[in-house]
mmCIF file of C-alpha atoms (C1' of nucleotides) in Angstrom:
data_model
loop_
_atom_site.group_PDB
_atom_site.id
_atom_site.type_symbol
_atom_site.label_atom_id
_atom_site.label_comp_id
_atom_site.label_asym_id
_atom_site.label_seq_id
_atom_site.Cartn_x
_atom_site.Cartn_y
_atom_site.Cartn_z
ATOM 1 C CA MET A 28 83.353 87.775 127.256
ATOM 2 C CA PRO A 29 81.317 89.971 125.206
ATOM 3 C CA GLU A 30 81.783 88.867 121.628
ATOM 4 C CA LEU A 31 81.449 91.097 118.583
ATOM 5 C CA PRO A 32 77.723 91.933 118.931
ATOM 6 C CA GLU A 33 78.053 92.817 122.604
ATOM 7 C CA VAL A 34 81.145 94.921 121.931
ATOM 8 C CA GLU A 35 79.485 96.655 118.976
ATOM 9 C CA THR A 36 76.439 97.402 121.123
ATOM 10 C CA ILE A 37 78.757 98.973 123.657
ATOM 11 C CA ARG A 38 80.646 100.874 120.957
ATOM 12 C CA GLN A 39 77.449 102.406 119.627
ATOM 13 C CA GLY A 40 76.260 103.373 123.087
ATOM 14 C CA LEU A 41 79.632 104.818 123.982
ATOM 15 C CA ALA A 42 79.782 106.865 120.795
ATOM 16 C CA GLN A 43 76.357 108.272 121.596
ATOM 17 C CA ALA A 44 77.304 109.052 125.189
ATOM 18 C CA VAL A 45 80.814 110.478 124.965
ATOM 19 C CA ILE A 46 81.732 111.813 121.524
ATOM 20 C CA GLY A 47 82.252 115.536 121.729
ATOM 21 C CA ARG A 48 82.677 115.463 125.491
ATOM 22 C CA ARG A 49 85.879 116.558 127.158
ATOM 23 C CA VAL A 50 87.608 114.317 129.692
ATOM 24 C CA VAL A 51 87.854 116.369 132.864
ATOM 25 C CA ARG A 52 89.415 113.753 135.092
ATOM 26 C CA VAL A 53 90.612 110.158 134.890
ATOM 27 C CA THR A 54 90.502 108.032 138.028
ATOM 28 C CA LEU A 55 92.682 104.952 137.897
ATOM 29 C CA LYS A 56 91.879 102.646 140.753
ATOM 30 C CA ARG A 57 93.997 99.766 139.536
ATOM 31 C CA PRO A 58 97.134 100.881 137.716
ATOM 32 C CA ASP A 59 97.912 97.299 136.703
ATOM 33 C CA PHE A 60 94.726 97.291 134.623
ATOM 34 C CA ILE A 61 96.604 99.492 132.150
ATOM 35 C CA ARG A 62 98.867 97.486 129.901
ATOM 36 C CA GLU A 63 100.987 98.190 126.888
ATOM 37 C CA GLY A 64 102.171 96.659 123.653
ATOM 38 C CA SER A 65 100.555 93.463 122.524
ATOM 39 C CA SER A 66 101.377 91.382 125.561
ATOM 40 C CA ARG A 67 98.839 91.265 128.330
ATOM 41 C CA ARG A 68 101.524 90.842 130.958
ATOM 42 C CA SER A 69 103.576 93.945 130.351
ATOM 43 C CA ARG A 70 102.564 97.021 132.222
ATOM 44 C CA ILE A 71 103.286 100.651 131.675
ATOM 45 C CA GLY A 72 105.874 101.896 134.138
ATOM 46 C CA ALA A 73 104.605 105.383 134.733
ATOM 47 C CA ILE A 74 101.117 106.271 133.639
ATOM 48 C CA SER A 75 100.157 109.878 133.388
ATOM 49 C CA PRO A 76 96.526 110.988 133.144
ATOM 50 C CA ASP A 77 97.466 112.506 129.790
ATOM 51 C CA ASP A 78 98.079 109.007 128.458
ATOM 52 C CA LEU A 79 94.529 108.123 129.442
ATOM 53 C CA LEU A 80 92.759 110.964 127.604
ATOM 54 C CA GLU A 81 92.589 113.507 130.415
ATOM 55 C CA GLY A 82 92.108 116.962 128.953
ATOM 56 C CA GLN A 83 91.139 115.657 125.522
ATOM 57 C CA THR A 84 87.814 115.772 123.767
ATOM 58 C CA ILE A 85 86.673 112.358 122.596
ATOM 59 C CA THR A 86 86.382 112.363 118.830
ATOM 60 C CA ARG A 87 85.816 108.780 117.693
ATOM 61 C CA ILE A 88 85.017 105.297 118.970
ATOM 62 C CA GLU A 89 86.213 102.424 116.800
ATOM 63 C CA ARG A 90 85.902 98.667 117.044
ATOM 64 C CA ARG A 91 87.907 95.806 115.593
ATOM 65 C CA GLY A 92 86.755 92.324 116.488
ATOM 66 C CA LYS A 93 86.080 92.365 120.221
ATOM 67 C CA GLN A 94 88.187 95.438 120.968
ATOM 68 C CA ILE A 95 87.238 99.084 121.213
ATOM 69 C CA ALA A 96 89.353 102.158 120.598
ATOM 70 C CA VAL A 97 88.505 105.477 122.218
ATOM 71 C CA ILE A 98 90.235 108.313 120.393
ATOM 72 C CA GLY A 99 90.878 111.784 121.718
ATOM 73 C CA SER A 100 91.479 115.201 120.193
ATOM 74 C CA GLN A 101 95.227 114.883 120.780
ATOM 75 C CA ASP A 102 95.130 111.551 118.902
ATOM 76 C CA THR A 103 95.567 109.374 121.993
ATOM 77 C CA ALA A 104 93.950 105.990 121.338
ATOM 78 C CA LEU A 105 92.879 103.795 124.220
ATOM 79 C CA CYS A 106 92.202 100.187 123.385
ATOM 80 C CA LEU A 107 89.579 98.673 125.669
ATOM 81 C CA HIS A 108 89.415 94.902 125.757
ATOM 82 C CA LEU A 109 86.665 93.485 127.937
ATOM 83 C CA GLY A 110 88.047 89.990 128.437
ATOM 84 C CA MET A 111 85.572 87.534 129.915
ATOM 85 C CA SER A 112 83.764 89.660 132.435
ATOM 86 C CA GLY A 113 84.421 93.261 131.457
ATOM 87 C CA SER A 114 81.730 95.867 131.024
ATOM 88 C CA LEU A 115 81.385 99.577 130.462
ATOM 89 C CA ALA A 116 78.829 101.889 131.970
ATOM 90 C CA ALA A 117 78.018 105.490 131.136
ATOM 91 C CA GLY A 118 75.650 108.060 132.540
ATOM 92 C CA PRO A 119 75.379 111.206 134.631
ATOM 93 C CA ALA A 120 78.535 111.484 136.740
ATOM 94 C CA ASP A 121 76.679 111.958 139.996
ATOM 95 C CA ALA A 122 74.471 108.923 139.384
ATOM 96 C CA LEU A 123 77.104 106.553 138.038
ATOM 97 C CA GLN A 124 78.540 104.682 140.991
ATOM 98 C CA PRO A 125 81.818 102.763 140.808
ATOM 99 C CA THR A 126 81.448 99.127 141.862
ATOM 100 C CA PRO A 127 84.052 97.021 143.691
ATOM 101 C CA HIS A 128 85.641 95.970 140.392
ATOM 102 C CA THR A 129 85.553 99.300 138.607
ATOM 103 C CA HIS A 130 89.204 99.823 137.695
ATOM 104 C CA ILE A 131 89.103 103.046 135.707
ATOM 105 C CA ARG A 132 86.698 105.919 135.316
ATOM 106 C CA TRP A 133 86.551 108.917 133.030
ATOM 107 C CA ASP A 134 84.665 111.964 134.268
ATOM 108 C CA LEU A 135 83.545 114.199 131.420
ATOM 109 C CA ASP A 136 82.146 117.686 131.109
ATOM 110 C CA GLU A 137 78.382 118.249 131.305
ATOM 111 C CA ASN A 138 78.225 116.025 134.416
ATOM 112 C CA SER A 139 78.732 112.838 132.444
ATOM 113 C CA ALA A 140 81.070 109.909 132.985
ATOM 114 C CA PHE A 141 81.914 106.418 131.874
ATOM 115 C CA GLN A 142 83.776 103.630 133.591
ATOM 116 C CA MET A 143 85.154 100.165 132.996
ATOM 117 C CA THR A 144 84.482 97.286 135.353
ATOM 118 C CA ASP A 145 86.018 93.817 135.122
ATOM 119 C CA PRO A 146 85.864 91.382 138.069
ATOM 120 C CA ARG A 147 88.096 88.746 136.520
ATOM 121 C CA ARG A 148 90.540 91.247 135.049
ATOM 122 C CA PHE A 149 91.151 89.220 131.899
ATOM 123 C CA GLY A 150 90.491 92.438 130.055
ATOM 124 C CA GLY A 151 92.464 95.641 130.174
ATOM 125 C CA VAL A 152 93.206 99.066 128.760
ATOM 126 C CA TRP A 153 96.074 99.591 126.351
ATOM 127 C CA ALA A 154 97.277 103.139 125.761
ATOM 128 C CA PHE A 155 98.677 104.306 122.412
ATOM 129 C CA THR A 156 99.736 107.724 121.205
ATOM 130 C CA ASN A 157 97.511 107.364 118.155
ATOM 131 C CA LEU A 158 95.245 104.928 116.332
ATOM 132 C CA GLN A 159 97.910 104.156 113.765
ATOM 133 C CA GLU A 160 100.166 102.839 116.515
ATOM 134 C CA LEU A 161 97.356 100.621 117.779
ATOM 135 C CA THR A 162 96.482 99.213 114.360
ATOM 136 C CA ALA A 163 100.148 98.660 113.548
ATOM 137 C CA THR A 164 100.781 96.665 116.713
ATOM 138 C CA ARG A 165 98.010 95.219 118.815
ATOM 139 C CA TRP A 166 95.444 95.056 116.034
ATOM 140 C CA SER A 167 97.866 94.018 113.312
ATOM 141 C CA THR A 168 97.439 90.324 114.034
ATOM 142 C CA LEU A 169 93.648 90.353 113.842
ATOM 143 C CA GLY A 170 91.872 88.754 110.911
ATOM 144 C CA PRO A 171 89.060 90.475 108.998
ATOM 145 C CA ASP A 172 86.182 91.732 111.113
ATOM 146 C CA ALA A 173 83.455 89.092 111.269
ATOM 147 C CA LEU A 174 80.641 91.610 110.812
ATOM 148 C CA THR A 175 81.742 92.430 107.279
ATOM 149 C CA VAL A 176 83.790 89.377 106.310
ATOM 150 C CA THR A 177 83.244 88.199 102.731
ATOM 151 C CA ALA A 178 83.055 84.573 101.669
ATOM 152 C CA ARG A 179 86.287 85.082 99.766
ATOM 153 C CA GLN A 180 88.085 86.462 102.832
ATOM 154 C CA LEU A 181 86.746 83.646 104.960
ATOM 155 C CA GLN A 182 87.872 81.061 102.452
ATOM 156 C CA THR A 183 91.352 82.566 102.326
ATOM 157 C CA ALA A 184 91.573 82.363 106.108
ATOM 158 C CA LEU A 185 90.130 78.871 106.449
ATOM 159 C CA LYS A 186 92.317 77.195 103.876
ATOM 160 C CA THR A 187 95.382 77.969 105.975
ATOM 161 C CA THR A 188 94.483 75.568 108.773
ATOM 162 C CA LYS A 189 93.523 71.948 109.208
ATOM 163 C CA ARG A 190 91.974 72.546 112.603
ATOM 164 C CA ALA A 191 88.278 72.005 113.235
ATOM 165 C CA ILE A 192 86.154 74.819 111.804
ATOM 166 C CA LYS A 193 84.898 75.566 115.325
ATOM 167 C CA ALA A 194 88.461 76.107 116.527
ATOM 168 C CA ALA A 195 89.284 78.188 113.446
ATOM 169 C CA LEU A 196 86.317 80.500 113.986
ATOM 170 C CA LEU A 197 87.553 81.216 117.513
ATOM 171 C CA ASP A 198 91.039 82.127 116.273
ATOM 172 C CA GLN A 199 91.131 85.919 116.224
ATOM 173 C CA THR A 200 94.066 85.968 113.822
ATOM 174 C CA LEU A 201 91.897 84.249 111.208
ATOM 175 C CA LEU A 202 88.660 86.101 111.897
ATOM 176 C CA ALA A 203 88.094 88.837 114.456
ATOM 177 C CA GLY A 204 85.057 88.990 116.716
ATOM 178 C CA VAL A 205 83.630 85.479 116.973
ATOM 179 C CA GLY A 206 83.559 83.693 120.329
ATOM 180 C CA ASN A 207 81.956 80.535 121.596
ATOM 181 C CA ILE A 208 78.330 81.622 121.262
ATOM 182 C CA TYR A 209 78.373 82.926 117.709
ATOM 183 C CA ALA A 210 80.698 80.175 116.503
ATOM 184 C CA ASP A 211 78.172 77.521 117.503
ATOM 185 C CA GLU A 212 75.172 79.521 116.359
ATOM 186 C CA SER A 213 76.581 80.319 112.914
ATOM 187 C CA LEU A 214 77.706 76.725 112.306
ATOM 188 C CA HIS A 215 74.231 75.515 113.157
ATOM 189 C CA ARG A 216 72.598 77.988 110.807
ATOM 190 C CA ALA A 217 75.015 77.094 108.028
ATOM 191 C CA GLN A 218 74.530 73.386 108.820
ATOM 192 C CA ILE A 219 78.232 72.677 109.147
ATOM 193 C CA HIS A 220 79.611 70.076 111.533
ATOM 194 C CA PRO A 221 81.897 71.823 114.043
ATOM 195 C CA GLN A 222 84.627 69.194 113.656
ATOM 196 C CA THR A 223 84.964 69.673 109.906
ATOM 197 C CA PRO A 224 88.615 70.455 109.098
ATOM 198 C CA ALA A 225 88.601 74.115 108.075
ATOM 199 C CA HIS A 226 90.671 73.611 104.921
ATOM 200 C CA ARG A 227 88.273 70.939 103.677
ATOM 201 C CA LEU A 228 85.261 73.253 103.549
ATOM 202 C CA GLN A 229 84.083 73.852 100.002
ATOM 203 C CA THR A 230 83.078 77.156 98.475
ATOM 204 C CA ASP A 231 79.342 76.742 98.958
ATOM 205 C CA PRO A 232 79.419 75.902 102.665
ATOM 206 C CA ILE A 233 81.848 78.779 103.185
ATOM 207 C CA LYS A 234 79.502 81.149 101.392
ATOM 208 C CA SER A 235 76.694 79.935 103.595
ATOM 209 C CA LEU A 236 78.817 80.312 106.700
ATOM 210 C CA ALA A 237 79.868 83.864 105.811
ATOM 211 C CA THR A 238 76.299 84.885 105.019
ATOM 212 C CA ASN A 239 74.823 83.301 108.130
ATOM 213 C CA LEU A 240 77.593 84.657 110.326
ATOM 214 C CA ARG A 241 77.126 88.254 109.186
ATOM 215 C CA GLN A 242 73.376 87.867 109.472
ATOM 216 C CA ILE A 243 73.420 86.473 112.982
ATOM 217 C CA LEU A 244 75.859 89.128 114.164
ATOM 218 C CA ARG A 245 73.618 91.853 112.740
ATOM 219 C CA GLU A 246 70.567 90.335 114.399
ATOM 220 C CA ALA A 247 72.405 90.083 117.705
ATOM 221 C CA ILE A 248 73.521 93.720 117.522
ATOM 222 C CA THR A 249 69.945 94.778 116.875
ATOM 223 C CA ALA A 250 68.921 92.796 119.964
ATOM 224 C CA GLY A 251 71.588 94.526 122.070
ATOM 225 C CA GLY A 252 73.719 91.376 122.263
ATOM 226 C CA SER A 253 73.397 88.250 124.406
ATOM 227 C CA SER A 254 73.162 88.884 128.141
ATOM 228 C CA LEU A 255 74.244 85.729 129.936
ATOM 229 C CA ARG A 256 76.343 86.696 132.927
ATOM 230 C CA ASP A 257 78.004 90.037 132.637
ATOM 231 C CA HIS A 258 77.016 91.729 129.450
ATOM 232 C CA VAL A 259 74.774 94.741 129.756
ATOM 233 C CA MET A 260 74.486 97.822 127.639
ATOM 234 C CA LEU A 261 75.953 101.131 128.773
ATOM 235 C CA ASN A 262 72.783 102.116 130.563
ATOM 236 C CA GLY A 263 72.705 98.789 132.397
ATOM 237 C CA ALA A 264 69.907 97.287 130.305
ATOM 238 C CA ALA A 265 70.276 93.670 129.215
ATOM 239 C CA GLY A 266 70.431 92.519 125.604
ATOM 240 C CA SER A 267 67.950 89.935 124.430
ATOM 241 C CA PHE A 268 69.695 87.799 121.840
ATOM 242 C CA GLN A 269 70.143 84.946 124.334
ATOM 243 C CA PHE A 270 66.491 84.132 123.681
ATOM 244 C CA ALA A 271 67.302 83.557 120.008
ATOM 245 C CA HIS A 272 70.115 81.070 120.635
ATOM 246 C CA ARG A 273 69.380 77.782 118.912
ATOM 247 C CA VAL A 274 72.296 75.704 120.153
ATOM 248 C CA TYR A 275 74.480 77.598 122.622
ATOM 249 C CA GLY A 276 73.694 76.429 126.146
ATOM 250 C CA ARG A 277 71.115 73.938 124.861
ATOM 251 C CA GLY A 278 73.066 70.661 124.911
ATOM 252 C CA GLY A 279 70.695 67.722 125.487
ATOM 253 C CA LEU A 280 67.646 69.752 124.500
ATOM 254 C CA PRO A 281 65.817 69.205 121.214
ATOM 255 C CA CYS A 282 67.050 70.968 118.078
ATOM 256 C CA GLN A 283 64.558 73.679 117.231
ATOM 257 C CA ARG A 284 64.884 72.912 113.556
ATOM 258 C CA CYS A 285 64.524 69.103 113.518
ATOM 259 C CA GLY A 286 63.794 67.965 117.047
ATOM 260 C CA ALA A 287 66.845 65.736 117.438
ATOM 261 C CA GLU A 288 68.692 65.900 120.747
ATOM 262 C CA LEU A 289 71.515 68.439 120.549
ATOM 263 C CA ARG A 290 74.982 67.008 121.147
ATOM 264 C CA LYS A 291 77.595 68.539 123.407
ATOM 265 C CA THR A 292 81.369 68.024 123.179
ATOM 266 C CA LEU A 293 84.601 69.845 123.778
ATOM 267 C CA ILE A 294 86.438 71.343 120.803
ATOM 268 C CA ALA A 295 89.508 73.483 121.333
ATOM 269 C CA GLN A 296 88.762 73.370 125.076
ATOM 270 C CA ARG A 297 85.427 75.009 124.532
ATOM 271 C CA THR A 298 81.999 73.536 125.077
ATOM 272 C CA THR A 299 80.488 72.970 121.646
ATOM 273 C CA VAL A 300 76.835 72.218 120.984
ATOM 274 C CA TRP A 301 75.526 71.061 117.620
ATOM 275 C CA CYS A 302 72.821 69.014 115.950
ATOM 276 C CA ALA A 303 74.040 65.761 114.444
ATOM 277 C CA THR A 304 71.115 65.718 112.024
ATOM 278 C CA CYS A 305 71.231 69.292 110.777
ATOM 279 C CA GLN A 306 75.028 69.485 110.861
ATOM 280 C CA PRO A 307 76.175 66.129 109.461
ATOM 281 C CA LYS A 308 79.776 65.266 108.758
ATOM 282 C CA GLU A 309 80.751 65.599 105.112
ATOM 283 C CA ARG A 310 80.774 61.845 104.582
ATOM 284 C CA THR A 311 77.262 61.539 105.935
ATOM 285 C CA ARG A 312 76.099 64.461 103.884
ATOM 286 C CA LYS A 313 77.462 62.957 100.655
ATOM 287 C CA LYS A 314 75.979 59.581 101.456
ATOM 288 C CA ARG A 315 72.619 61.157 102.023
ATOM 289 C CA ILE A 316 72.816 63.095 98.769
ATOM 290 C CA ASN A 317 73.809 59.905 96.907
ATOM 291 C CA HIS A 318 70.975 58.060 98.502
ATOM 292 C CA LEU A 319 68.498 60.686 97.419
ATOM 293 C CA THR A 320 69.810 60.821 93.886
ATOM 294 C "C1'" DC B 22 101.546 72.238 112.217
ATOM 295 C "C1'" DC B 23 98.485 70.343 115.832
ATOM 296 C "C1'" DT B 24 96.411 69.665 120.600
ATOM 297 C "C1'" DT B 25 96.381 69.970 125.486
ATOM 298 C "C1'" DA B 26 97.091 72.053 129.876
ATOM 299 C "C1'" DA B 27 98.080 75.815 132.681
ATOM 300 C "C1'" DT B 28 97.490 80.540 133.587
ATOM 301 C "C1'" DC B 29 95.497 85.135 134.503
ATOM 302 C "C1'" DC B 30 90.938 86.092 138.083
ATOM 303 C "C1'" DT B 31 86.113 86.296 140.404
ATOM 304 C "C1'" DG B 32 81.564 84.761 141.205
ATOM 305 C "C1'" DG B 33 77.497 82.101 140.451
ATOM 306 C "C1'" DA B 34 75.466 77.635 140.385
ATOM 307 C "C1'" DA B 35 75.363 73.020 141.499
ATOM 308 C "C1'" DG B 36 76.492 69.208 144.524
ATOM 309 C "C1'" DC B 37 76.977 67.256 149.080
ATOM 310 C "C1'" DT C 22 73.203 76.760 155.970
ATOM 311 C "C1'" DG C 23 77.909 76.105 154.649
ATOM 312 C "C1'" DC C 24 81.575 74.135 152.292
ATOM 313 C "C1'" DT C 25 83.519 72.301 147.958
ATOM 314 C "C1'" DT C 26 83.762 71.771 143.189
ATOM 315 C "C1'" DC C 27 82.888 73.010 138.657
ATOM 316 C "C1'" DC C 28 82.021 76.104 135.170
ATOM 317 C "C1'" DA C 29 82.060 80.466 132.463
ATOM 318 C "C1'" DG C 30 81.341 84.924 126.817
ATOM 319 C "C1'" DG C 31 88.890 85.121 126.252
ATOM 320 C "C1'" DA C 32 93.582 84.763 124.943
ATOM 321 C "C1'" DT C 33 98.422 83.741 125.656
ATOM 322 C "C1'" DT C 34 102.095 80.643 126.690
ATOM 323 C "C1'" DA C 35 104.527 76.410 127.324
ATOM 324 C "C1'" DA C 36 104.787 71.633 126.688
ATOM 325 C "C1'" DG C 37 104.025 67.273 124.281
#
DNA sequence: CCTTAATCCTGGAAGC
DNA sequence: TGCTTCCAGGATTAAG
């Protein structure tokens, strides 16, 4: 899935493309793509176009973690979650073609349109009567947004769990927006071993992690995100941050900082790549410091 | 608490 | 070329 930088790239593009435009018509090709509440299973019984912004002018586009909210002039808030393979596209209505997995499309005034496509359908659209209802339910369980998280907030979140820091970073209730790519990349930059129990991390490493995480997310947003399989910007152009990855997808290759062969293991069911030299376990790190002293 | 496995799906790549 | 298997940016749920 698009992680925070990819979703933020999409949010910015969407804001540019649709704010101030009126939704003329909503085409729902797959009604079961619309869901409700916080569960991904439950489905809205009867969906009316009104629930999906038809007739409203789009006023705001918000993001929390990996989710987007599209807000209309009658306060309707649609939460778009891209899942693993979801994407949005926007452009002139007559040039924007639905693809086989385009599940919903919004035609706007001024011959413009945007649509959501998701082959695997792990994503979805959640309809709320207003943003408050969304933040009070579906978004209420999310941790602080990773783009602006402070070291203090991160420390508060991390001390609540003994799980590996890699697993903790992926937990959206602790921190919202980080997925497998940016978890590995930020741990490498902060030189933290991915298996380190989260509650054992000291203040300094946490400060480093928070700083490096925010930094890398900002850099990735500037680059338009990482385009690996599905992510593209609203106009279809690819992001370029995949070329800046130092560990993700590079297991077995040399570390670009020290040259050691990057290790690859599974943590929390997710492929994890790290450098054993640059990201030593705490014990090793202490030993090395003692040795140097 | 914690971890693991299964589940929701499709498609691309790799292996034979 | 074609078939099979594995893997993937996510997140929830059940089971151990």
